[in-house]
Amino acid sequence: NYTAKVIETIDSHFSYLMPFLGEPPAKWALIGLGSLGRGELLPYSDLDVALLVSDEHTRQDPYWQKLISLLDQTLHMMDSSI
């Protein structure tokens, strides 16, 4: 299924690249919204995701900007590879 392939691709990229970011300042989760969250993703669907962070006092930490940039690059790369 297409949704599973997209999730697997995101997960594999993050698994490879996360060690370069170092230890996160708080626990976090990336969740899929919309058709991704429902498991109904189709080719050319938009990808709606949310980054949840357990400690709001770390919001300004540069780690999150790096993580968001990594996520953005991963999603743009996926446009041409899936």
Short mmCIF file of N, CA, C and O in Angstrom, two decimals:
data_model
loop_
_atom_site.label_atom_id
_atom_site.label_comp_id
_atom_site.label_asym_id
_atom_site.label_seq_id
_atom_site.Cartn_x
_atom_site.Cartn_y
_atom_site.Cartn_z
N ASN A 1 0.84 -1.18 0.00
CA ASN A 1 0.00 0.00 0.00
C ASN A 1 0.88 1.23 0.00
O ASN A 1 1.97 1.25 0.56
N TYR A 2 0.42 2.27 -0.67
CA TYR A 2 1.22 3.47 -0.89
C TYR A 2 1.54 4.19 0.41
O TYR A 2 2.67 4.64 0.61
N THR A 3 0.58 4.29 1.31
CA THR A 3 0.82 4.96 2.59
C THR A 3 1.94 4.28 3.37
O THR A 3 2.83 4.94 3.90
N ALA A 4 1.92 2.96 3.41
CA ALA A 4 2.96 2.22 4.13
C ALA A 4 4.33 2.48 3.52
O ALA A 4 5.32 2.60 4.24
N LYS A 5 4.39 2.58 2.20
CA LYS A 5 5.67 2.84 1.53
C LYS A 5 6.19 4.24 1.89
O LYS A 5 7.38 4.41 2.12
N VAL A 6 5.32 5.21 1.94
CA VAL A 6 5.71 6.57 2.31
C VAL A 6 6.22 6.59 3.75
O VAL A 6 7.28 7.17 4.04
N ILE A 7 5.50 5.96 4.66
CA ILE A 7 5.92 5.92 6.07
C ILE A 7 7.26 5.21 6.20
O ILE A 7 8.14 5.67 6.93
N GLU A 8 7.43 4.11 5.51
CA GLU A 8 8.69 3.36 5.55
C GLU A 8 9.85 4.22 5.04
O GLU A 8 10.95 4.20 5.60
N THR A 9 9.61 4.99 3.98
CA THR A 9 10.65 5.85 3.42
C THR A 9 11.04 6.96 4.39
O THR A 9 12.22 7.22 4.62
N ILE A 10 10.05 7.61 4.99
CA ILE A 10 10.33 8.65 5.98
C ILE A 10 11.10 8.06 7.16
O ILE A 10 12.11 8.61 7.60
N ASP A 11 10.65 6.92 7.64
CA ASP A 11 11.30 6.28 8.78
C ASP A 11 12.75 5.91 8.47
O ASP A 11 13.64 6.13 9.29
N SER A 12 13.00 5.37 7.29
CA SER A 12 14.37 4.96 6.96
C SER A 12 15.29 6.17 6.83
O SER A 12 16.44 6.12 7.27
N HIS A 13 14.79 7.26 6.26
CA HIS A 13 15.62 8.47 6.15
C HIS A 13 15.93 9.03 7.54
O HIS A 13 17.06 9.42 7.81
N PHE A 14 14.93 9.08 8.38
CA PHE A 14 15.14 9.61 9.73
C PHE A 14 16.07 8.71 10.53
O PHE A 14 16.93 9.19 11.26
N SER A 15 15.92 7.40 10.41
CA SER A 15 16.79 6.47 11.13
C SER A 15 18.25 6.68 10.74
O SER A 15 19.15 6.61 11.58
N TYR A 16 18.49 6.94 9.48
CA TYR A 16 19.84 7.17 9.00
C TYR A 16 20.39 8.53 9.45
O TYR A 16 21.55 8.65 9.86
N LEU A 17 19.57 9.56 9.38
CA LEU A 17 20.05 10.94 9.59
C LEU A 17 19.98 11.43 11.04
O LEU A 17 20.70 12.36 11.40
N MET A 18 19.16 10.81 11.88
CA MET A 18 19.00 11.30 13.25
C MET A 18 20.31 11.34 14.04
O MET A 18 20.51 12.28 14.82
N PRO A 19 21.20 10.37 13.90
CA PRO A 19 22.45 10.45 14.68
C PRO A 19 23.25 11.73 14.41
O PRO A 19 23.99 12.19 15.28
N PHE A 20 23.09 12.32 13.24
CA PHE A 20 23.81 13.55 12.91
C PHE A 20 23.26 14.76 13.67
O PHE A 20 23.95 15.76 13.82
N LEU A 21 22.02 14.67 14.13
CA LEU A 21 21.41 15.77 14.88
C LEU A 21 21.78 15.74 16.36
O LEU A 21 21.67 16.74 17.05
N GLY A 22 22.15 14.60 16.85
CA GLY A 22 22.45 14.48 18.27
C GLY A 22 21.20 14.20 19.08
O GLY A 22 20.12 13.94 18.55
N GLU A 23 21.34 14.28 20.39
CA GLU A 23 20.25 13.97 21.32
C GLU A 23 19.21 15.10 21.32
O GLU A 23 19.55 16.27 21.47
N PRO A 24 17.93 14.78 21.15
CA PRO A 24 16.89 15.82 21.19
C PRO A 24 16.75 16.40 22.60
O PRO A 24 16.96 15.68 23.59
N PRO A 25 16.38 17.68 22.72
CA PRO A 25 16.23 18.30 24.03
C PRO A 25 14.97 17.86 24.77
O PRO A 25 14.81 18.15 25.95
N ALA A 26 14.08 17.17 24.09
CA ALA A 26 12.83 16.67 24.70
C ALA A 26 12.32 15.52 23.84
O ALA A 26 12.72 15.36 22.70
N LYS A 27 11.40 14.74 24.41
CA LYS A 27 10.76 13.68 23.63
C LYS A 27 9.91 14.33 22.54
O LYS A 27 9.34 15.41 22.74
N TRP A 28 9.80 13.64 21.41
CA TRP A 28 9.01 14.18 20.30
C TRP A 28 8.41 13.05 19.49
O TRP A 28 8.81 11.90 19.58
N ALA A 29 7.42 13.41 18.69
CA ALA A 29 6.78 12.46 17.78
C ALA A 29 6.36 13.19 16.52
O ALA A 29 5.97 14.36 16.57
N LEU A 30 6.46 12.51 15.41
CA LEU A 30 5.97 13.03 14.14
C LEU A 30 4.72 12.23 13.81
O LEU A 30 4.78 10.99 13.73
N ILE A 31 3.60 12.91 13.64
CA ILE A 31 2.36 12.19 13.35
C ILE A 31 1.80 12.64 12.01
O ILE A 31 1.95 13.80 11.61
N GLY A 32 1.21 11.69 11.31
CA GLY A 32 0.57 11.98 10.04
C GLY A 32 -0.86 12.43 10.26
O GLY A 32 -1.58 11.89 11.09
N LEU A 33 -1.26 13.42 9.51
CA LEU A 33 -2.63 13.95 9.56
C LEU A 33 -3.30 13.73 8.20
O LEU A 33 -2.64 13.36 7.23
N GLY A 34 -4.58 13.94 8.13
CA GLY A 34 -5.29 13.84 6.86
C GLY A 34 -5.21 12.44 6.28
O GLY A 34 -5.25 11.44 6.99
N SER A 35 -5.03 12.38 4.96
CA SER A 35 -5.01 11.08 4.28
C SER A 35 -3.83 10.22 4.72
O SER A 35 -3.95 9.00 4.76
N LEU A 36 -2.72 10.83 5.10
CA LEU A 36 -1.58 10.05 5.62
C LEU A 36 -1.96 9.38 6.94
O LEU A 36 -1.72 8.20 7.13
N GLY A 37 -2.57 10.13 7.84
CA GLY A 37 -2.98 9.58 9.13
C GLY A 37 -4.06 8.51 9.01
O GLY A 37 -4.10 7.57 9.81
N ARG A 38 -4.92 8.65 8.02
CA ARG A 38 -5.99 7.66 7.81
C ARG A 38 -5.51 6.44 7.03
O ARG A 38 -6.23 5.47 6.87
N GLY A 39 -4.29 6.52 6.48
CA GLY A 39 -3.78 5.41 5.67
C GLY A 39 -4.37 5.39 4.28
O GLY A 39 -4.42 4.34 3.64
N GLU A 40 -4.80 6.55 3.77
CA GLU A 40 -5.45 6.64 2.47
C GLU A 40 -4.66 7.49 1.48
O GLU A 40 -5.22 8.05 0.54
N LEU A 41 -3.36 7.58 1.69
CA LEU A 41 -2.51 8.41 0.85
C LEU A 41 -2.46 7.87 -0.58
O LEU A 41 -2.40 6.66 -0.80
N LEU A 42 -2.51 8.76 -1.55
CA LEU A 42 -2.41 8.41 -2.96
C LEU A 42 -1.24 9.17 -3.56
O LEU A 42 -0.81 10.20 -3.02
N PRO A 43 -0.70 8.70 -4.69
CA PRO A 43 0.34 9.48 -5.35
C PRO A 43 -0.14 10.91 -5.60
O PRO A 43 -1.30 11.14 -5.93
N TYR A 44 0.75 11.86 -5.38
CA TYR A 44 0.49 13.30 -5.55
C TYR A 44 -0.39 13.90 -4.46
O TYR A 44 -0.81 15.04 -4.56
N SER A 45 -0.69 13.12 -3.41
CA SER A 45 -1.39 13.69 -2.26
C SER A 45 -0.44 14.62 -1.52
O SER A 45 0.78 14.42 -1.52
N ASP A 46 -1.00 15.63 -0.87
CA ASP A 46 -0.16 16.44 -0.01
C ASP A 46 0.10 15.66 1.28
O ASP A 46 -0.64 14.76 1.62
N LEU A 47 1.21 15.96 1.93
CA LEU A 47 1.58 15.27 3.16
C LEU A 47 1.41 16.23 4.32
O LEU A 47 2.15 17.21 4.45
N ASP A 48 0.43 15.96 5.16
CA ASP A 48 0.18 16.77 6.34
C ASP A 48 0.75 16.05 7.55
O ASP A 48 0.35 14.92 7.84
N VAL A 49 1.70 16.69 8.23
CA VAL A 49 2.31 16.10 9.41
C VAL A 49 2.36 17.15 10.52
O VAL A 49 2.30 18.35 10.27
N ALA A 50 2.46 16.66 11.74
CA ALA A 50 2.62 17.55 12.90
C ALA A 50 3.77 17.02 13.74
O ALA A 50 3.93 15.81 13.91
N LEU A 51 4.56 17.94 14.25
CA LEU A 51 5.65 17.60 15.15
C LEU A 51 5.20 17.93 16.56
O LEU A 51 4.89 19.08 16.87
N LEU A 52 5.11 16.91 17.41
CA LEU A 52 4.71 17.11 18.80
C LEU A 52 5.94 17.04 19.68
O LEU A 52 6.76 16.12 19.54
N VAL A 53 6.08 18.00 20.58
CA VAL A 53 7.24 18.08 21.48
C VAL A 53 6.73 18.06 22.91
O VAL A 53 5.80 18.79 23.26
N SER A 54 7.36 17.24 23.76
CA SER A 54 6.85 17.03 25.12
C SER A 54 7.12 18.19 26.07
O SER A 54 6.46 18.30 27.09
N ASP A 55 8.08 19.04 25.76
CA ASP A 55 8.44 20.12 26.68
C ASP A 55 8.43 21.44 25.93
O ASP A 55 9.34 21.74 25.16
N GLU A 56 7.40 22.26 26.17
CA GLU A 56 7.28 23.51 25.43
C GLU A 56 8.41 24.49 25.72
O GLU A 56 8.66 25.40 24.95
N HIS A 57 9.13 24.30 26.81
CA HIS A 57 10.23 25.20 27.15
C HIS A 57 11.43 25.02 26.23
O HIS A 57 12.35 25.82 26.26
N THR A 58 11.42 23.97 25.42
CA THR A 58 12.52 23.75 24.48
C THR A 58 12.17 24.24 23.07
O THR A 58 12.93 24.02 22.14
N ARG A 59 11.04 24.91 22.92
CA ARG A 59 10.57 25.32 21.58
C ARG A 59 11.60 26.11 20.79
O ARG A 59 11.67 26.01 19.58
N GLN A 60 12.39 26.92 21.45
CA GLN A 60 13.35 27.77 20.77
C GLN A 60 14.70 27.09 20.53
O GLN A 60 15.60 27.68 19.97
N ASP A 61 14.83 25.86 20.96
CA ASP A 61 16.10 25.14 20.78
C ASP A 61 16.38 24.96 19.29
O ASP A 61 15.50 24.56 18.54
N PRO A 62 17.62 25.24 18.85
CA PRO A 62 17.97 25.09 17.43
C PRO A 62 17.78 23.67 16.89
O PRO A 62 17.63 23.46 15.69
N TYR A 63 17.75 22.69 17.77
CA TYR A 63 17.54 21.30 17.36
C TYR A 63 16.26 21.17 16.54
O TYR A 63 16.25 20.46 15.52
N TRP A 64 15.20 21.82 16.97
CA TRP A 64 13.90 21.66 16.29
C TRP A 64 13.95 22.25 14.89
O TRP A 64 13.35 21.69 13.96
N GLN A 65 14.63 23.37 14.72
CA GLN A 65 14.75 23.95 13.38
C GLN A 65 15.51 23.01 12.47
O GLN A 65 15.16 22.83 11.31
N LYS A 66 16.56 22.38 12.98
CA LYS A 66 17.33 21.42 12.19
C LYS A 66 16.45 20.22 11.83
O LYS A 66 16.49 19.73 10.70
N LEU A 67 15.67 19.75 12.80
CA LEU A 67 14.80 18.60 12.54
C LEU A 67 13.75 18.94 11.49
O LEU A 67 13.49 18.15 10.58
N ILE A 68 13.16 20.11 11.58
CA ILE A 68 12.14 20.54 10.61
C ILE A 68 12.77 20.67 9.22
O ILE A 68 12.17 20.28 8.22
N SER A 69 13.97 21.20 9.16
CA SER A 69 14.67 21.32 7.88
C SER A 69 14.93 19.95 7.29
O SER A 69 14.73 19.72 6.08
N LEU A 70 15.35 19.00 8.12
CA LEU A 70 15.57 17.63 7.68
C LEU A 70 14.28 17.00 7.16
O LEU A 70 14.26 16.36 6.11
N LEU A 71 13.20 17.22 7.88
CA LEU A 71 11.91 16.70 7.46
C LEU A 71 11.51 17.30 6.12
O LEU A 71 11.06 16.59 5.21
N ASP A 72 11.67 18.60 5.97
CA ASP A 72 11.32 19.28 4.72
C ASP A 72 12.12 18.71 3.55
O ASP A 72 11.57 18.41 2.49
N GLN A 73 13.42 18.54 3.74
CA GLN A 73 14.27 17.98 2.69
C GLN A 73 13.85 16.55 2.35
O GLN A 73 13.82 16.16 1.18
N THR A 74 13.55 15.77 3.37
CA THR A 74 13.13 14.39 3.15
C THR A 74 11.85 14.33 2.33
O THR A 74 11.74 13.57 1.37
N LEU A 75 10.87 15.16 2.70
CA LEU A 75 9.59 15.15 1.98
C LEU A 75 9.74 15.63 0.55
O LEU A 75 9.13 15.08 -0.35
N HIS A 76 10.59 16.65 0.33
CA HIS A 76 10.81 17.12 -1.04
C HIS A 76 11.52 16.06 -1.88
O HIS A 76 11.22 15.89 -3.05
N MET A 77 12.47 15.37 -1.29
CA MET A 77 13.18 14.31 -2.01
C MET A 77 12.22 13.19 -2.39
O MET A 77 12.32 12.61 -3.47
N MET A 78 11.28 12.90 -1.49
CA MET A 78 10.32 11.83 -1.75
C MET A 78 9.41 12.15 -2.93
O MET A 78 8.93 11.23 -3.61
N ASP A 79 9.19 13.42 -3.21
CA ASP A 79 8.34 13.80 -4.34
C ASP A 79 8.80 13.12 -5.64
O ASP A 79 7.98 12.75 -6.47
N SER A 80 10.10 12.97 -5.79
CA SER A 80 10.61 12.42 -7.03
C SER A 80 10.97 10.94 -6.93
O SER A 80 11.24 10.31 -7.95
N SER A 81 10.99 10.38 -5.71
CA SER A 81 11.48 9.01 -5.59
C SER A 81 10.40 7.96 -5.37
O SER A 81 10.67 6.78 -5.49
N ILE A 82 9.20 8.38 -5.01
CA ILE A 82 8.13 7.38 -4.75
C ILE A 82 7.10 7.46 -5.87
O ILE A 82 6.73 8.46 -6.31
#
